[in-house]
Amino acid sequence: MMLSAPPSATAETFATTFDLGIQGMRCASCVRRVEQSLLAVEGVQGAVVNLAAQTARVTALADTGLQERIADALRREGFKPSFALQNERKAHIRGNDGVGISSLSTIWAEWGQVALALSFALPLMLPMWASWLGWHLVLPAKWQFLLATHVQGLLGAQFYLGAWRALRRGTANMDTLVALGTTAAWALSTWLWWAEGASAHLYFESSAMVITLVLLGKALEARARRQTTSAIRALQGLRPDIAHRVGQDGEADVPVEDVRPGDTLAVRPGERFAVDGVLVEGHTQVDEAMLTGEPMPVDRGPGDAVVAGTVNGAARVLVQVQAVGADTVLAAVVRRVEDAQASKAPVEQLVDRISAVFVPIVLLLGIGTFVVGWGMGLPFDTALLRAVAVLVVACPCALGLATPAAIVVGTGVAARYGILVRDVQALEQARRCDTVVFDKTGTLTMGQARLERIDCAPEYDESSCLRWAAALQSGSEHPLARAVLDAARQRKIDIPPVHGLHAVPGKGISGAVEEHPYTLGSLAWAQEQGGSVPALAVEAALQQGHTVSVLWRNAPQGTQTLAVLAFADAVRPSAAPAVLALRSMGMQVRMVSGDHPQAVHRVASQVGIDPNATQSGALPQDKIAAVETLRQHGHGVIMVGDGINDAPALAAADVGMAIAHGHLGADVAIHASAITLLRDDLALVPAAIDIARRTTTTIRQNLWWAFVYNVVTIPLAMFGYLSPVLAGGAMALSSVSVIANALRLRRWRPPGLVPPAHSSPFHHR
């Protein structure tokens, strides 16, 4: 969503759009601050901030001083802008280690803070835990003070800074809550220690644990954000760095950046195309799975178009360049992933909405308690203790635990069943969704060809025909060849040797088996050879969405057709039960695929999806358009896919679910999605929705309890019925209640699923 600023009064009318990097964004509140700061700059007309990529896309009137004004505005808010984003992104993408030195330092800074906070906070918690067991352990007050002060001053400084910035804007957020509550507990404990000595009851553990838990939650969120950017890196990695340019002096290797439209490139067998272009010499088969998601290579010859990132087959070809760099289809897919991620409006955290009202009220109540109590004749110390009790009892222990406790337990139990939640916001989004859109190939189906049937001529049997076909395909890595060989092995058919093999790219293969010449090829090639192909067998196979190959023998009297082989992509056994389970949950189920209509309708009928709720022949842009159309009609959309071609739609959906297969396309889909299914069991889809609903329900229950707790206890503290000691106990009780409610999620058991036998679900990768 583009946020727009009021029109500038300047006379300039030429607008430009550019990207800039922004370091220091941690939450939705940061996104709002960046947007407001950018829109307040003179000349800025619009801004789209991408929290996951730590970038902003700015539309502004052309102005030589614009960048300086933007940089100053962001620095005042505590963010670090970078206008060298394109060079940074290029270097980041070309890195082959996956994690740069700066990323490692960031990770260490986040988790190092958590580890340091735990080392200080756990000794403070031991006496309280021991008291629950009847043991009396007391940590000297001096050591309590030193430990808590290190947490408060060293690790809590960032919350004071965030609270101060919010205060300057006249708002309050979670930083304000943390700073207010922990300072109250720390200051009260310090004052009691100074006033009453070693016998005083202190509350240092409260301030230390709140800061520790909040730091843990922020580290988990930052980790999830970093992982989302690897989708773009994986997509860019599909383009080779070197191209073989053909010129008057022969063939020379050059960097892809030096290739220009009109150049001629040689592409060797097994290499990826580096550019978009047109074949000018050679016949081959091209694996376009990254574009269409379909496992079957397609025939390409002179005049046919090829796109960057797709894989050349078994023949060397020449390509005339038509588009390079940012103009390629691959670059367009990258931009779609970026734009889809950026277009997701930041979800305003419920805690921030509560704190915006809650914090000022608590401050006023605390001050009012002291002023009114002292004015009514209460001793200064008594009035102050009542005011401090209000602040202590309002310390956001329960609020700080409400979300992370439910998330840690909910995502942990989900991981036991192979459901990896990569984006915590997806839990809330999944709760609101009412439509699930499935990709077909590799998602509802197995993603690999299988020999479905063999229709033989009357004088031949299936075993003999399969034997000859398998001999021709022995040693080939073509998907159809693997299907033939798998079928022969399953039937325990001995495969005879073959001699004089000759492959014709895009058509088929021929050779001598047991001294007879056989050919296995496409239907079009068989018809070119003048063979009489059984029309009924071919028509039946095509109507069912099967891919057809023909086996024939070249005899002196002419071409003799022996068999018609029909191939199909097998439906996953878990697909139909998963669709039924989703419908029982009130979800609409749809399918969008790059395959032809017959194949799509065949799979839809087998899994229980209405054929009218399917879309065939869909390219990546069509899939993302289908998702966006559903969203525009008010549907919350969950997209389930597994390939590179699904990545834009996964990113554009309210929730993207990717199935992990371990191949490159799956990795790209995983990084573009919010939830990863670590097993090929589609029962995980309804299970993921169910645990998302239960987890968000638990979060809401926890927040409701934390709010009610404050509504009840704050008045008691104001009127002196709740001393600071009891306030600390009540605060601890609220935290225990929140944790206990979250732990109920550990009993979650999705119907029809059992935990994997491995010690970790990640073994299924």
JSON list of C-alpha atoms in Angstrom, two decimals, residues 22 63 157 193 290 434 540 543 571 714:
[
{"chain": "A", "resi": 22, "resn": "ILE", "atom": "CA", "xyz": [17.17, 1.40, 6.34]},
{"chain": "A", "resi": 63, "resn": "ASP", "atom": "CA", "xyz": [15.46, 17.60, -6.07]},
{"chain": "A", "resi": 157, "resn": "ALA", "atom": "CA", "xyz": [18.94, 1.22, 27.42]},
{"chain": "A", "resi": 193, "resn": "TRP", "atom": "CA", "xyz": [17.15, -1.62, 50.13]},
{"chain": "A", "resi": 290, "resn": "MET", "atom": "CA", "xyz": [11.13, -22.50, -12.40]},
{"chain": "A", "resi": 434, "resn": "ASP", "atom": "CA", "xyz": [-11.25, -18.47, 4.47]},
{"chain": "A", "resi": 540, "resn": "ALA", "atom": "CA", "xyz": [-8.47, -41.41, -24.11]},
{"chain": "A", "resi": 543, "resn": "GLN", "atom": "CA", "xyz": [-8.69, -36.47, -22.33]},
{"chain": "A", "resi": 571, "resn": "VAL", "atom": "CA", "xyz": [-1.85, -37.45, -6.95]},
{"chain": "A", "resi": 714, "resn": "ILE", "atom": "CA", "xyz": [-4.53, -1.23, 40.16]}
]
